[in-house]
PDB file of C-alpha atoms in Angstrom:
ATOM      1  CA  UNK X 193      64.556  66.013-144.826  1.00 51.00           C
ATOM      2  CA  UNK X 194      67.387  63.045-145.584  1.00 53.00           C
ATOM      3  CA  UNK X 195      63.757  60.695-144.914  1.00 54.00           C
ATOM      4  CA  UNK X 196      61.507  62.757-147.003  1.00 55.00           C
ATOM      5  CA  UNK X 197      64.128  62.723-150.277  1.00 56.00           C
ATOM      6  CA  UNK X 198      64.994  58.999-149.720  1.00 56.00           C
ATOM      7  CA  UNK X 199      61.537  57.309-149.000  1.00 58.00           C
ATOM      8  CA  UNK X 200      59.484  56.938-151.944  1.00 68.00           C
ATOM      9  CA  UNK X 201      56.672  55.950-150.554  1.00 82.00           C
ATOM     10  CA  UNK X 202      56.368  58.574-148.003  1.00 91.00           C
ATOM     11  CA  UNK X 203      53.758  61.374-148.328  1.00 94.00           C
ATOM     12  CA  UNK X 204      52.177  63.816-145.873  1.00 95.00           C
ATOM     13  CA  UNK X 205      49.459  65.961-145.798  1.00 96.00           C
ATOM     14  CA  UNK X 206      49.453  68.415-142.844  1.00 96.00           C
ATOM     15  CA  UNK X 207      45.906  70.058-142.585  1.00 95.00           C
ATOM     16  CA  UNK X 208      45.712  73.547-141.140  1.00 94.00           C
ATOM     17  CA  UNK X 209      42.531  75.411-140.049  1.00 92.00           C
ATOM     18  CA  UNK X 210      43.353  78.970-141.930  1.00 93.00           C
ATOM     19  CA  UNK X 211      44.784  79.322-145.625  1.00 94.00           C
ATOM     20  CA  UNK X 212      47.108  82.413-144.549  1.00 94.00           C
ATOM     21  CA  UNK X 213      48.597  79.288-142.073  1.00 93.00           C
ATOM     22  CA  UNK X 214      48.569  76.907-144.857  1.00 95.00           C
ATOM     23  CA  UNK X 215      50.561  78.594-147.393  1.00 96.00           C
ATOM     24  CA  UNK X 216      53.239  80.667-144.859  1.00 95.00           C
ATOM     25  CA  UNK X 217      53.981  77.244-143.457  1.00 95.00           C
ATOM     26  CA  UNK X 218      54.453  75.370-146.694  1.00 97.00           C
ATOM     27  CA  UNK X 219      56.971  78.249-147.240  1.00 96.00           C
ATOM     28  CA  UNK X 220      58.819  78.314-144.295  1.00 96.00           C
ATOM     29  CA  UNK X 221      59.255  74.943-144.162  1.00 96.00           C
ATOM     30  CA  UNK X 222      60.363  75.052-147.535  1.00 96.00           C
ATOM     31  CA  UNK X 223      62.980  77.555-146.404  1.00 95.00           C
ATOM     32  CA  UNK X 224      64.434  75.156-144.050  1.00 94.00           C
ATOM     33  CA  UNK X 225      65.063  72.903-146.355  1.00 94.00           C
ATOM     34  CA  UNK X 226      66.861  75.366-149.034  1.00 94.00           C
ATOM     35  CA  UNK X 227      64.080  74.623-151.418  1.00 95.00           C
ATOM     36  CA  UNK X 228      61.464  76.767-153.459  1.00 94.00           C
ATOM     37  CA  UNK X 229      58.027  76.304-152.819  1.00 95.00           C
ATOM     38  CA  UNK X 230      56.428  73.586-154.618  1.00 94.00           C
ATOM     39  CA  UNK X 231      59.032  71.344-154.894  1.00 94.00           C
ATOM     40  CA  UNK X 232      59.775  68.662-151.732  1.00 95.00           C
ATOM     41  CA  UNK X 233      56.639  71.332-149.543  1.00 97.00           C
ATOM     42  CA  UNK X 234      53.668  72.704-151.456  1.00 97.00           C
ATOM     43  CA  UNK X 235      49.956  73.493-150.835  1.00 97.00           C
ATOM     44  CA  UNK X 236      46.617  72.901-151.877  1.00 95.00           C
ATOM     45  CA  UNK X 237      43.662  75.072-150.746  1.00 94.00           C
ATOM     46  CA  UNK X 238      40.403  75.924-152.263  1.00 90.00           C
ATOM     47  CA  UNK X 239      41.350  77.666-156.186  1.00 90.00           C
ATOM     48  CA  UNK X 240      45.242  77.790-155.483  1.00 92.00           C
ATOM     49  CA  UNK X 241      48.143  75.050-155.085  1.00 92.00           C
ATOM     50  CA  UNK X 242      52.023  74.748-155.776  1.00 94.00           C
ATOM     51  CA  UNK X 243      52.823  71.301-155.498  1.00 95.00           C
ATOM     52  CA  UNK X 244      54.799  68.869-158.162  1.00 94.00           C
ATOM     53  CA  UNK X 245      54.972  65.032-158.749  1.00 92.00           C
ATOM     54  CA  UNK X 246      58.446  65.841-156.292  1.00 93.00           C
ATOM     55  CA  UNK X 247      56.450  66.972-153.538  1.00 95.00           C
ATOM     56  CA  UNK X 248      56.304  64.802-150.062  1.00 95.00           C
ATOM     57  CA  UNK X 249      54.932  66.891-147.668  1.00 97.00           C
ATOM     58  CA  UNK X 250      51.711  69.118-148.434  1.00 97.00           C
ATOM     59  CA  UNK X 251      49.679  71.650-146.618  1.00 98.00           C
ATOM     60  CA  UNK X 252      45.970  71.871-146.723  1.00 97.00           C
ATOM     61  CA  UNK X 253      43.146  73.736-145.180  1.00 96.00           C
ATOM     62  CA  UNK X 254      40.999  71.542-143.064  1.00 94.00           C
ATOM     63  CA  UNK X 255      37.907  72.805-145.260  1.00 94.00           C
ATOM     64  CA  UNK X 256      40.087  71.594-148.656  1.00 95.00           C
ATOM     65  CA  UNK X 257      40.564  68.382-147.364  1.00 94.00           C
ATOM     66  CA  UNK X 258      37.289  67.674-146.223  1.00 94.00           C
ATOM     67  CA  UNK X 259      35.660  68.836-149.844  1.00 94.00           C
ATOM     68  CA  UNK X 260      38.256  66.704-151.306  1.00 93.00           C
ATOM     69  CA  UNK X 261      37.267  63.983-149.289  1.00 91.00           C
ATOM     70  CA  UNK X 262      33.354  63.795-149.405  1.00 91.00           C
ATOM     71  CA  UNK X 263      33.531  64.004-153.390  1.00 92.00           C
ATOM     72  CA  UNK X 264      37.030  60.815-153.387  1.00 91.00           C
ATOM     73  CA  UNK X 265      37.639  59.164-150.738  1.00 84.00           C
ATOM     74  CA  UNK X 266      39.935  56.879-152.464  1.00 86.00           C
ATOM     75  CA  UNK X 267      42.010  60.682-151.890  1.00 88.00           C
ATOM     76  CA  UNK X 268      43.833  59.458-148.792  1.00 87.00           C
ATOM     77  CA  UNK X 269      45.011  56.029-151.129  1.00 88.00           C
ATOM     78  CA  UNK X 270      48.276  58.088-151.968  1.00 89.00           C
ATOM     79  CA  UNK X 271      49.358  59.510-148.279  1.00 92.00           C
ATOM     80  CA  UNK X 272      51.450  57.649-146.366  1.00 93.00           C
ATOM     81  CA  UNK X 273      50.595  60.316-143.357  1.00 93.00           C
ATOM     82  CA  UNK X 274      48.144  62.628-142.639  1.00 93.00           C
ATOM     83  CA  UNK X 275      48.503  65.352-140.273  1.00 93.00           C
ATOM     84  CA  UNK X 276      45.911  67.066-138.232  1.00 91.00           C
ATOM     85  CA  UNK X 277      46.903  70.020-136.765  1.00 90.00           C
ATOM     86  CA  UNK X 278      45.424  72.682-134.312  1.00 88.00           C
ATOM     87  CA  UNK X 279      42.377  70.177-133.815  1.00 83.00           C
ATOM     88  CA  UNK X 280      42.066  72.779-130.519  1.00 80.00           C
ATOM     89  CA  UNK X 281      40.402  74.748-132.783  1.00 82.00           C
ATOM     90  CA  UNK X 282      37.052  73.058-132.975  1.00 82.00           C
ATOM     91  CA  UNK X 283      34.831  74.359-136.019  1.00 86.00           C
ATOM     92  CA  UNK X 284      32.316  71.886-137.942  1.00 92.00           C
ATOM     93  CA  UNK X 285      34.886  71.673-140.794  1.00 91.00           C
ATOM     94  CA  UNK X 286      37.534  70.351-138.698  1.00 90.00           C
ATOM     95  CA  UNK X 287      34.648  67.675-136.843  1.00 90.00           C
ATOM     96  CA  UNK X 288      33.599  66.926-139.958  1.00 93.00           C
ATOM     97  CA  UNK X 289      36.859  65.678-141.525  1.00 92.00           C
ATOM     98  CA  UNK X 290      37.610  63.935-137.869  1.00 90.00           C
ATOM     99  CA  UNK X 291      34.604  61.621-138.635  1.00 91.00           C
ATOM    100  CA  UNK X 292      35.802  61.206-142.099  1.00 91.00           C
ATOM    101  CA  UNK X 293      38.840  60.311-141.582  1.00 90.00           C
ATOM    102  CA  UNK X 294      37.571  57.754-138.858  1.00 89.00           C
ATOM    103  CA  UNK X 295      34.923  56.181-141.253  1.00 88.00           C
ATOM    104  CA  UNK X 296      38.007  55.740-143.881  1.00 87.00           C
ATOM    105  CA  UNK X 297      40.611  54.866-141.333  1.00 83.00           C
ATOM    106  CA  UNK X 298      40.124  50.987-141.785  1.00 80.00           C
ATOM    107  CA  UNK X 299      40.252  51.526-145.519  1.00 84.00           C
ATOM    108  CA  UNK X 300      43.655  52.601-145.535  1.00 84.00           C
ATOM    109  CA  UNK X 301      45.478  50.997-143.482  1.00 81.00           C
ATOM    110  CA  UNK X 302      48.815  51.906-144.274  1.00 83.00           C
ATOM    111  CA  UNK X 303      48.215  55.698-143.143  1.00 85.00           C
ATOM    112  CA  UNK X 304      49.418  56.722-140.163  1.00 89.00           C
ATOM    113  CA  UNK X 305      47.640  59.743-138.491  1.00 88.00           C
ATOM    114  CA  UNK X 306      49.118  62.006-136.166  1.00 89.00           C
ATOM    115  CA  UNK X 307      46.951  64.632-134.074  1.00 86.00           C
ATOM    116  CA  UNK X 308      48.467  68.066-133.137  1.00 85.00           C
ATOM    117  CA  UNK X 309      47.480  71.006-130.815  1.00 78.00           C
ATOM    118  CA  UNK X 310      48.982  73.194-128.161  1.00 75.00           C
ATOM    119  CA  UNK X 311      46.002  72.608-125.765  1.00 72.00           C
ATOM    120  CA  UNK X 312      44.688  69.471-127.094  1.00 65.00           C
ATOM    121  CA  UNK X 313      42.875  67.156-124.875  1.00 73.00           C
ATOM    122  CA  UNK X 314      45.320  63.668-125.758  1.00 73.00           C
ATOM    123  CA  UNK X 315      42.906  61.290-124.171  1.00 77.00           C
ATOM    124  CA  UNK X 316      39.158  62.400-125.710  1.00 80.00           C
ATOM    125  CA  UNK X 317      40.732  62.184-129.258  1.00 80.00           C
ATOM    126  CA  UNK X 318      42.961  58.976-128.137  1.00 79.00           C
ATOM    127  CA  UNK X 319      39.620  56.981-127.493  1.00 81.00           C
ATOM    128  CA  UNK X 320      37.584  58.986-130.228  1.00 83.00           C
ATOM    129  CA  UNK X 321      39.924  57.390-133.110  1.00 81.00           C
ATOM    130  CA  UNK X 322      40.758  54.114-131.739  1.00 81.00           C
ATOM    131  CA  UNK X 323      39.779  51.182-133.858  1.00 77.00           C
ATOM    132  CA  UNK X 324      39.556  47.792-132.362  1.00 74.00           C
ATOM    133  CA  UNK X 325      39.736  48.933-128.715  1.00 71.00           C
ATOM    134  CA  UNK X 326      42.998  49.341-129.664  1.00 71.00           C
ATOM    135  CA  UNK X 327      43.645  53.296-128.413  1.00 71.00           C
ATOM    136  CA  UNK X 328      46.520  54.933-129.869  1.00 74.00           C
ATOM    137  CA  UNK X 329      49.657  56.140-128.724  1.00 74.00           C
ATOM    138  CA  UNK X 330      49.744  59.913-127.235  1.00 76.00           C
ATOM    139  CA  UNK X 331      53.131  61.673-126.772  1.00 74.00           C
ATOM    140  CA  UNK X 332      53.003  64.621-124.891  1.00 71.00           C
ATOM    141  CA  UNK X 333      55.841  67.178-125.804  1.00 72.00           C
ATOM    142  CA  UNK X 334      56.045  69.749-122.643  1.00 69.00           C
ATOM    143  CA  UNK X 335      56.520  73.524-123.607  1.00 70.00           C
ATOM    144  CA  UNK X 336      57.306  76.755-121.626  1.00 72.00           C
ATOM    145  CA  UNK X 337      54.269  78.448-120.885  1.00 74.00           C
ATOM    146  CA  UNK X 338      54.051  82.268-120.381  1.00 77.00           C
ATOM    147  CA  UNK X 339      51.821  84.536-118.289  1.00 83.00           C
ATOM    148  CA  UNK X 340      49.556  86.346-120.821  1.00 82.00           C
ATOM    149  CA  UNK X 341      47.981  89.750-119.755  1.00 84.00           C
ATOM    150  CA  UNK X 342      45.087  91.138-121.607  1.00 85.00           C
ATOM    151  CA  UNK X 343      45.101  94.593-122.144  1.00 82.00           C
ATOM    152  CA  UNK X 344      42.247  96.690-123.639  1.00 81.00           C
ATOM    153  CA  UNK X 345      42.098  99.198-126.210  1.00 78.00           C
ATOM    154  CA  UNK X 346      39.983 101.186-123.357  1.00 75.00           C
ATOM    155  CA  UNK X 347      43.232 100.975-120.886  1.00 74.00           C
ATOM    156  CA  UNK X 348      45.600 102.468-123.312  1.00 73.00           C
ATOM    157  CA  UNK X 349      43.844 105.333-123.678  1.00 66.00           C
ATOM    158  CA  UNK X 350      44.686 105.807-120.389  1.00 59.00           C
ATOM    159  CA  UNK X 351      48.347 105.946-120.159  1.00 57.00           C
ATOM    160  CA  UNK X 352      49.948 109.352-118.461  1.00 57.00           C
ATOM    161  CA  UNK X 353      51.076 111.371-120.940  1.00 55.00           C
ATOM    162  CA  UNK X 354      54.315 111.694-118.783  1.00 52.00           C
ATOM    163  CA  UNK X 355      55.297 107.920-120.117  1.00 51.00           C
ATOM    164  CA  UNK X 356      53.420 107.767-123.594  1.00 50.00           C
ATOM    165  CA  UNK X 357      56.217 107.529-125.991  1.00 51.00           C
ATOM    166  CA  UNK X 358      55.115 111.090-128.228  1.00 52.00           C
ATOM    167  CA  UNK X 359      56.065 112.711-125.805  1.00 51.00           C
ATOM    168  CA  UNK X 360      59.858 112.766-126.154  1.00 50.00           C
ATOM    169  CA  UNK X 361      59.935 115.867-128.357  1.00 55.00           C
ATOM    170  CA  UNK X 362      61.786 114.955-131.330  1.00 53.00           C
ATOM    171  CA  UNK X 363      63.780 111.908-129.422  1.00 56.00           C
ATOM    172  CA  UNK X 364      63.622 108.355-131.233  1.00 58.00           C
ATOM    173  CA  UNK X 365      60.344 107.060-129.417  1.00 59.00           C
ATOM    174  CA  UNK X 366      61.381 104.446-127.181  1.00 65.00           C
ATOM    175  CA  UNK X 367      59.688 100.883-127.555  1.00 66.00           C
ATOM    176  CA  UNK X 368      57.041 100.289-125.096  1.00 67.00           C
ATOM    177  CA  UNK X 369      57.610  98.757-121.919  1.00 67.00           C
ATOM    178  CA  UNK X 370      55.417  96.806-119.425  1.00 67.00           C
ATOM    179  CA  UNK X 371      55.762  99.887-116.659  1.00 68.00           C
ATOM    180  CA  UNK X 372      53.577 102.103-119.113  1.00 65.00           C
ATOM    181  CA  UNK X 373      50.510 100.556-119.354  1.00 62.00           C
ATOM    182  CA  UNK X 374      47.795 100.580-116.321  1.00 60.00           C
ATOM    183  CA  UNK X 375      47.768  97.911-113.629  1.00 61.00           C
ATOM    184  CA  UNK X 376      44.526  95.862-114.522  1.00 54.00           C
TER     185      UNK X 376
END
């Protein structure tokens, strides 16, 4: 936050494949720092943004960017760092903007572009964006990971009516719990 307020020239564009994502992350990272939307953290997507001349870091939708991009590239001139994030989540809009930025990369020079995803493959787009066989850095950040278990609509319709919760006549209904649904 301190580096955001402080650094003039600093200002980063974090692209994000949904607009629901866009703008509920421009806000709650807006609410970290104690500020409204708009002011340090805004967005721009397609026919709505709340940014200001104060604003350092802003959120876009992969498909915003990429419009903004074939029509001015000179765009990117004014971002110190641009953020790609959930790249995972391969669609042509977020390919297309990958080449983009690539083709523009030695243009602007002074950006400095960072790659996210929880499941990203670090070494396909390490080698995909370097210039100069020069690869860039990866930095793999290690998370938790939890079992998942799918469950079907079909399989709760199949839950004894000894342990589905409306069946505590007139009791609070008790929150689900992993012992009432079906063993897969």
């Amino acid at each position: 936050h301190q580096a955001m307020k402080s650094t003039s020239n600093l200002n980063i564009m974090c692209t994000q494949p949904r607009r629901l994502a866009c703008i509920a992350l421009a806000r709650r990272v807006a609410s970290e720092l104690g500020e409204d939307l708009g002011q340090t953290v805004g967005y721009r997507i397609s026919g709505d943004s709340m940014v200001s001349g104060r604003t350092k870091l802003t959120f876009v939708t992969t498909g915003y960017l990429l419009q903004v991009l074939v029509n001015d590239p000179s765009y990117l001139r004014s971002y110190s760092h641009i953020i790609l994030d959930e790249v995972h989540e391969r669609d042509l809009d977020a390919d297309l903007l990958s080449l983009v930025i690539k083709l523009q990369m030695h243009a602007h020079p002074h950006m400095r572009l960072v790659i996210m995803s929880a499941t990203l493959q670090g070494e396909l787009f390490a080698s995909y964006f370097a210039v100069n066989n020069m690869t860039p850095n990866t930095i793999f950040v290690g998370a938790k990971r939890f079992p998942v278990q799918t469950i079907y609509l079909n399989q709760l319709t199949n839950i004894p009516s000894s342990t589905h919760p409306s069946h505590h006549h007139g009791q609070p209904h008790p929150p689900l719990q992993p012992k009432d649904f079906p063993p897969l």
